[in-house]
């Protein structure tokens, strides 16, 4: 049986922001900036939430409006060296070539818009695109990592998660990617978010209500065999977790989307919230 994550603290997101309350905060991604601050994005708003990780209402907590071609985002990451935030849109209609393609928007450290780029490959459905994003550097090279769930079996791997590694081109766009399948030990019903800390990779599933932790090699080309471990949430009510980010070696910050109509009533207790979990030792 999988080990259980240990809840440290959690809070409804709408309770954290001062002023007039905006209760519909469908969180879809989170990035931990430092030990006291994180940024949260939403799939129903063109805003970024800055949140103190004490999870107490604070004047420093705020919702920052950002420019976007659509409405809402799927995940967020940051490049410290380049002072760039990257916010990914799951998929938008490609009117020129057909299908749907992911879109990544770049912002500076104050969330001023810089540019946006379309990503390959094309998807068959709007809601079956990129679910997570990470930025990595290897020497002078930069890469964007997109998490995709192949639930439609487009490439013969139905039910498998996949990472796309996009090299940054000389003009600042993201070149044709190479694909890395997640190991069989990470076989979930869906794939909602990804986070990296060094060579450790965390992947979250909403439907399976599980977290998978594994290790990837230095070249980011394959996962290390035998390193995958699966953890379950403390209760079955955590059915809407859609964002994850590392706080430290044994702690993760997660955020939850809105409860779906067909889900159990208890899921409403944990939806549209921010959670901090400890990874059990041993």
Short mmCIF file of C-alpha atoms in Angstrom, two decimals:
data_model
loop_
_atom_site.label_atom_id
_atom_site.label_comp_id
_atom_site.label_asym_id
_atom_site.label_seq_id
_atom_site.Cartn_x
_atom_site.Cartn_y
_atom_site.Cartn_z
CA UNK A 1 0.00 0.00 0.00
CA UNK A 2 1.22 3.50 -0.82
CA UNK A 3 2.36 5.74 2.03
CA UNK A 4 0.20 8.66 3.15
CA UNK A 5 1.23 12.30 2.80
CA UNK A 6 1.17 14.28 6.05
CA UNK A 7 -0.87 17.49 6.03
CA UNK A 8 0.91 20.45 7.65
CA UNK A 9 -1.66 23.17 6.97
CA UNK A 10 -4.19 24.28 4.36
CA UNK A 11 -6.57 27.16 3.67
CA UNK A 12 -9.34 28.18 1.31
CA UNK A 13 -7.76 30.58 -1.20
CA UNK A 14 -10.49 33.24 -1.01
CA UNK A 15 -9.79 33.69 2.71
CA UNK A 16 -6.19 34.74 2.08
CA UNK A 17 -6.69 37.89 0.04
CA UNK A 18 -7.63 41.23 1.67
CA UNK A 19 -10.50 43.41 0.47
CA UNK A 20 -13.53 42.25 -1.49
CA UNK A 21 -13.59 38.45 -1.58
CA UNK A 22 -13.44 36.63 -4.92
CA UNK A 23 -14.68 33.19 -3.92
CA UNK A 24 -14.36 31.50 -7.31
CA UNK A 25 -10.63 30.79 -7.45
CA UNK A 26 -10.13 27.66 -9.57
CA UNK A 27 -6.46 27.07 -8.83
CA UNK A 28 -4.54 25.13 -11.47
CA UNK A 29 -0.84 25.72 -10.73
CA UNK A 30 1.60 26.91 -8.08
CA UNK A 31 5.25 27.98 -7.93
CA UNK A 32 7.17 28.35 -4.65
CA UNK A 33 9.44 31.40 -4.93
CA UNK A 34 11.12 31.04 -1.52
CA UNK A 35 10.43 29.62 1.94
CA UNK A 36 7.74 32.23 2.63
CA UNK A 37 6.13 33.06 -0.73
CA UNK A 38 4.39 31.26 -3.59
CA UNK A 39 2.51 32.25 -6.74
CA UNK A 40 -0.76 30.61 -7.75
CA UNK A 41 -2.52 30.71 -11.12
CA UNK A 42 -6.13 29.91 -12.00
CA UNK A 43 -7.90 28.41 -15.00
CA UNK A 44 -10.80 30.87 -14.69
CA UNK A 45 -8.85 34.13 -14.25
CA UNK A 46 -6.11 36.13 -15.93
CA UNK A 47 -4.58 36.81 -12.53
CA UNK A 48 -1.68 35.51 -10.46
CA UNK A 49 -2.05 35.19 -6.70
CA UNK A 50 0.90 36.09 -4.49
CA UNK A 51 0.53 34.22 -1.18
CA UNK A 52 2.42 34.14 2.12
CA UNK A 53 3.05 30.48 2.97
CA UNK A 54 2.08 31.04 6.58
CA UNK A 55 -1.42 30.77 5.01
CA UNK A 56 -2.64 33.71 7.05
CA UNK A 57 -4.50 36.67 5.64
CA UNK A 58 -1.87 39.32 4.91
CA UNK A 59 -1.55 42.67 3.15
CA UNK A 60 1.28 41.14 1.11
CA UNK A 61 -1.18 38.66 -0.40
CA UNK A 62 -2.62 40.00 -3.64
CA UNK A 63 -4.09 39.12 -7.02
CA UNK A 64 -2.01 40.47 -9.90
CA UNK A 65 -3.73 40.97 -13.26
CA UNK A 66 -1.74 39.70 -16.25
CA UNK A 67 -2.13 39.81 -20.03
CA UNK A 68 -3.32 36.61 -21.71
CA UNK A 69 -4.66 35.63 -25.15
CA UNK A 70 -7.34 33.45 -23.59
CA UNK A 71 -8.83 33.10 -20.12
CA UNK A 72 -6.89 31.33 -17.40
CA UNK A 73 -3.71 29.29 -17.21
CA UNK A 74 -2.77 25.69 -16.50
CA UNK A 75 0.58 25.99 -14.71
CA UNK A 76 3.40 28.37 -13.77
CA UNK A 77 7.19 28.16 -13.44
CA UNK A 78 10.09 30.59 -13.13
CA UNK A 79 13.66 31.02 -14.38
CA UNK A 80 15.67 32.79 -11.67
CA UNK A 81 18.68 33.51 -13.86
CA UNK A 82 16.62 35.14 -16.60
CA UNK A 83 14.01 36.60 -14.23
CA UNK A 84 11.18 35.15 -16.31
CA UNK A 85 7.87 33.63 -15.30
CA UNK A 86 6.41 31.11 -17.75
CA UNK A 87 2.64 30.54 -17.68
CA UNK A 88 1.25 27.79 -19.85
CA UNK A 89 -2.18 27.66 -21.50
CA UNK A 90 -3.31 24.05 -21.92
CA UNK A 91 -4.40 24.35 -25.57
CA UNK A 92 -5.85 26.91 -27.99
CA UNK A 93 -7.34 26.36 -31.45
CA UNK A 94 -4.73 26.45 -34.22
CA UNK A 95 -6.69 28.07 -37.07
CA UNK A 96 -3.78 27.83 -39.49
CA UNK A 97 -2.96 24.13 -39.19
CA UNK A 98 -5.92 22.62 -37.32
CA UNK A 99 -6.10 20.93 -33.96
CA UNK A 100 -5.14 22.55 -30.66
CA UNK A 101 -1.73 23.68 -29.43
CA UNK A 102 -0.33 24.69 -26.09
CA UNK A 103 0.77 28.27 -25.57
CA UNK A 104 3.41 29.58 -23.18
CA UNK A 105 3.46 33.24 -22.14
CA UNK A 106 6.55 34.92 -20.67
CA UNK A 107 6.50 37.69 -18.05
CA UNK A 108 9.23 39.51 -16.16
CA UNK A 109 9.56 39.39 -12.38
CA UNK A 110 6.80 42.01 -12.03
CA UNK A 111 4.48 40.07 -14.36
CA UNK A 112 4.80 42.51 -17.24
CA UNK A 113 4.10 40.65 -20.49
CA UNK A 114 7.14 39.86 -22.65
CA UNK A 115 6.09 37.41 -25.39
CA UNK A 116 4.10 34.24 -26.09
CA UNK A 117 4.98 31.16 -28.13
CA UNK A 118 2.98 28.31 -29.60
CA UNK A 119 4.11 24.81 -28.70
CA UNK A 120 4.12 21.50 -30.54
CA UNK A 121 2.59 18.96 -30.92
CA UNK A 122 -1.03 19.47 -31.98
CA UNK A 123 -3.74 17.93 -29.79
CA UNK A 124 -7.10 16.55 -30.82
CA UNK A 125 -9.07 18.12 -27.96
CA UNK A 126 -8.84 21.48 -26.19
CA UNK A 127 -8.93 19.92 -22.72
CA UNK A 128 -6.30 17.27 -23.46
CA UNK A 129 -3.22 19.46 -23.80
CA UNK A 130 -0.43 20.47 -21.43
CA UNK A 131 -1.16 20.06 -17.73
CA UNK A 132 2.15 21.19 -16.20
CA UNK A 133 5.31 23.15 -16.98
CA UNK A 134 8.89 23.38 -15.67
CA UNK A 135 11.92 25.40 -16.75
CA UNK A 136 15.45 23.97 -16.60
CA UNK A 137 18.97 25.05 -17.53
CA UNK A 138 21.82 22.75 -18.52
CA UNK A 139 24.97 24.81 -19.00
CA UNK A 140 24.17 27.51 -21.56
CA UNK A 141 21.06 25.69 -22.79
CA UNK A 142 17.50 26.39 -21.66
CA UNK A 143 14.54 24.02 -21.83
CA UNK A 144 10.85 24.16 -21.15
CA UNK A 145 9.26 20.91 -19.94
CA UNK A 146 5.57 20.31 -20.66
CA UNK A 147 3.53 17.54 -18.99
CA UNK A 148 0.97 15.87 -21.22
CA UNK A 149 -1.49 13.07 -20.53
CA UNK A 150 -2.01 10.72 -23.46
CA UNK A 151 -5.46 9.57 -22.37
CA UNK A 152 -6.62 9.42 -25.98
CA UNK A 153 -3.90 7.00 -27.03
CA UNK A 154 -2.73 9.30 -29.82
CA UNK A 155 0.70 7.67 -29.82
CA UNK A 156 -0.16 4.18 -28.68
CA UNK A 157 0.42 4.88 -25.00
CA UNK A 158 -3.10 5.25 -23.67
CA UNK A 159 -3.13 6.17 -20.00
CA UNK A 160 0.54 7.16 -19.93
CA UNK A 161 1.95 10.51 -18.93
CA UNK A 162 4.60 12.11 -21.08
CA UNK A 163 7.08 14.97 -20.81
CA UNK A 164 7.99 17.14 -23.79
CA UNK A 165 11.39 18.81 -23.57
CA UNK A 166 11.51 22.03 -25.63
CA UNK A 167 14.97 23.54 -26.34
CA UNK A 168 15.05 27.34 -26.45
CA UNK A 169 15.93 28.57 -29.94
CA UNK A 170 18.20 31.52 -30.72
CA UNK A 171 15.19 33.73 -31.50
CA UNK A 172 13.67 33.03 -28.07
CA UNK A 173 11.00 30.61 -29.28
CA UNK A 174 10.75 26.95 -28.22
CA UNK A 175 12.01 24.47 -30.80
CA UNK A 176 10.64 21.03 -31.70
CA UNK A 177 10.61 18.89 -28.55
CA UNK A 178 11.69 15.38 -27.71
CA UNK A 179 9.38 13.17 -25.69
CA UNK A 180 10.05 11.23 -22.48
CA UNK A 181 7.42 8.78 -21.22
CA UNK A 182 6.79 8.62 -17.50
CA UNK A 183 7.68 5.21 -16.00
CA UNK A 184 5.05 2.48 -15.67
CA UNK A 185 5.10 3.04 -11.89
CA UNK A 186 3.48 6.44 -12.54
CA UNK A 187 0.45 4.98 -14.26
CA UNK A 188 -2.48 7.10 -13.10
CA UNK A 189 -6.00 7.84 -14.33
CA UNK A 190 -4.87 11.34 -15.26
CA UNK A 191 -1.85 13.65 -14.87
CA UNK A 192 -2.47 17.09 -13.40
CA UNK A 193 0.85 18.73 -12.47
CA UNK A 194 4.63 18.40 -12.35
CA UNK A 195 7.37 19.90 -10.17
CA UNK A 196 11.15 19.43 -10.19
CA UNK A 197 13.75 19.84 -7.45
CA UNK A 198 17.20 18.99 -8.77
CA UNK A 199 16.76 15.57 -10.36
CA UNK A 200 13.67 14.72 -8.29
CA UNK A 201 10.36 14.91 -10.13
CA UNK A 202 6.90 15.06 -8.55
CA UNK A 203 3.75 14.26 -10.56
CA UNK A 204 0.20 14.65 -9.24
CA UNK A 205 -2.99 12.90 -10.36
CA UNK A 206 -6.45 14.30 -9.61
CA UNK A 207 -8.52 11.22 -10.41
CA UNK A 208 -6.16 8.75 -8.79
CA UNK A 209 -5.66 11.07 -5.77
CA UNK A 210 -1.99 10.19 -5.73
CA UNK A 211 1.49 11.76 -5.88
CA UNK A 212 4.38 10.06 -7.66
CA UNK A 213 8.02 10.89 -6.88
CA UNK A 214 10.85 9.71 -9.11
CA UNK A 215 14.32 10.66 -10.27
CA UNK A 216 15.47 11.71 -13.72
CA UNK A 217 19.04 11.63 -15.04
CA UNK A 218 21.31 14.67 -15.46
CA UNK A 219 20.57 14.97 -19.19
CA UNK A 220 16.81 14.91 -18.58
CA UNK A 221 16.48 12.09 -21.10
CA UNK A 222 15.26 9.15 -19.00
CA UNK A 223 13.99 8.29 -15.54
CA UNK A 224 16.22 6.32 -13.20
CA UNK A 225 14.91 2.79 -12.78
CA UNK A 226 13.62 1.81 -9.36
CA UNK A 227 13.26 5.34 -8.01
CA UNK A 228 9.49 5.77 -8.36
CA UNK A 229 7.39 5.96 -5.19
CA UNK A 230 3.65 6.63 -4.94
CA UNK A 231 1.94 8.46 -2.06
CA UNK A 232 -1.74 8.93 -1.30
CA UNK A 233 -3.46 11.95 0.23
CA UNK A 234 -4.62 11.89 3.87
CA UNK A 235 -8.29 11.67 2.83
CA UNK A 236 -10.26 10.75 -0.29
CA UNK A 237 -11.62 14.32 -0.35
CA UNK A 238 -8.46 15.54 -2.17
CA UNK A 239 -9.92 14.92 -5.61
CA UNK A 240 -9.11 18.27 -7.22
CA UNK A 241 -5.37 18.81 -6.67
CA UNK A 242 -4.07 20.42 -9.86
CA UNK A 243 -0.80 22.14 -8.95
CA UNK A 244 2.37 21.18 -7.10
CA UNK A 245 5.70 22.84 -6.21
CA UNK A 246 8.59 21.93 -3.91
CA UNK A 247 8.98 23.93 -0.69
CA UNK A 248 12.00 21.94 0.55
CA UNK A 249 13.33 18.39 0.31
CA UNK A 250 10.44 16.87 2.25
CA UNK A 251 7.61 19.35 1.75
CA UNK A 252 5.34 20.17 -1.17
CA UNK A 253 2.87 23.00 -1.75
CA UNK A 254 -0.25 22.05 -3.71
CA UNK A 255 -3.39 23.84 -4.90
CA UNK A 256 -6.85 22.54 -5.76
CA UNK A 257 -9.38 23.33 -8.47
CA UNK A 258 -13.14 23.64 -8.02
CA UNK A 259 -15.16 20.54 -7.09
CA UNK A 260 -16.93 18.87 -10.02
CA UNK A 261 -20.66 18.20 -9.82
CA UNK A 262 -20.32 14.41 -9.85
CA UNK A 263 -17.71 14.32 -7.07
CA UNK A 264 -18.43 13.48 -3.46
CA UNK A 265 -19.66 16.35 -1.26
CA UNK A 266 -16.57 16.17 0.94
CA UNK A 267 -14.43 17.32 -2.03
CA UNK A 268 -15.94 20.79 -1.54
CA UNK A 269 -14.12 20.99 1.81
CA UNK A 270 -10.75 20.79 0.04
CA UNK A 271 -11.40 22.48 -3.31
CA UNK A 272 -10.12 25.95 -4.34
CA UNK A 273 -7.53 25.69 -1.57
CA UNK A 274 -3.80 25.70 -0.94
CA UNK A 275 -2.21 22.80 0.96
CA UNK A 276 1.23 22.10 2.39
CA UNK A 277 2.17 18.43 2.78
CA UNK A 278 5.15 16.62 4.26
CA UNK A 279 6.58 13.57 2.51
CA UNK A 280 6.81 10.78 5.12
CA UNK A 281 10.31 9.54 5.90
CA UNK A 282 11.46 5.95 5.44
#
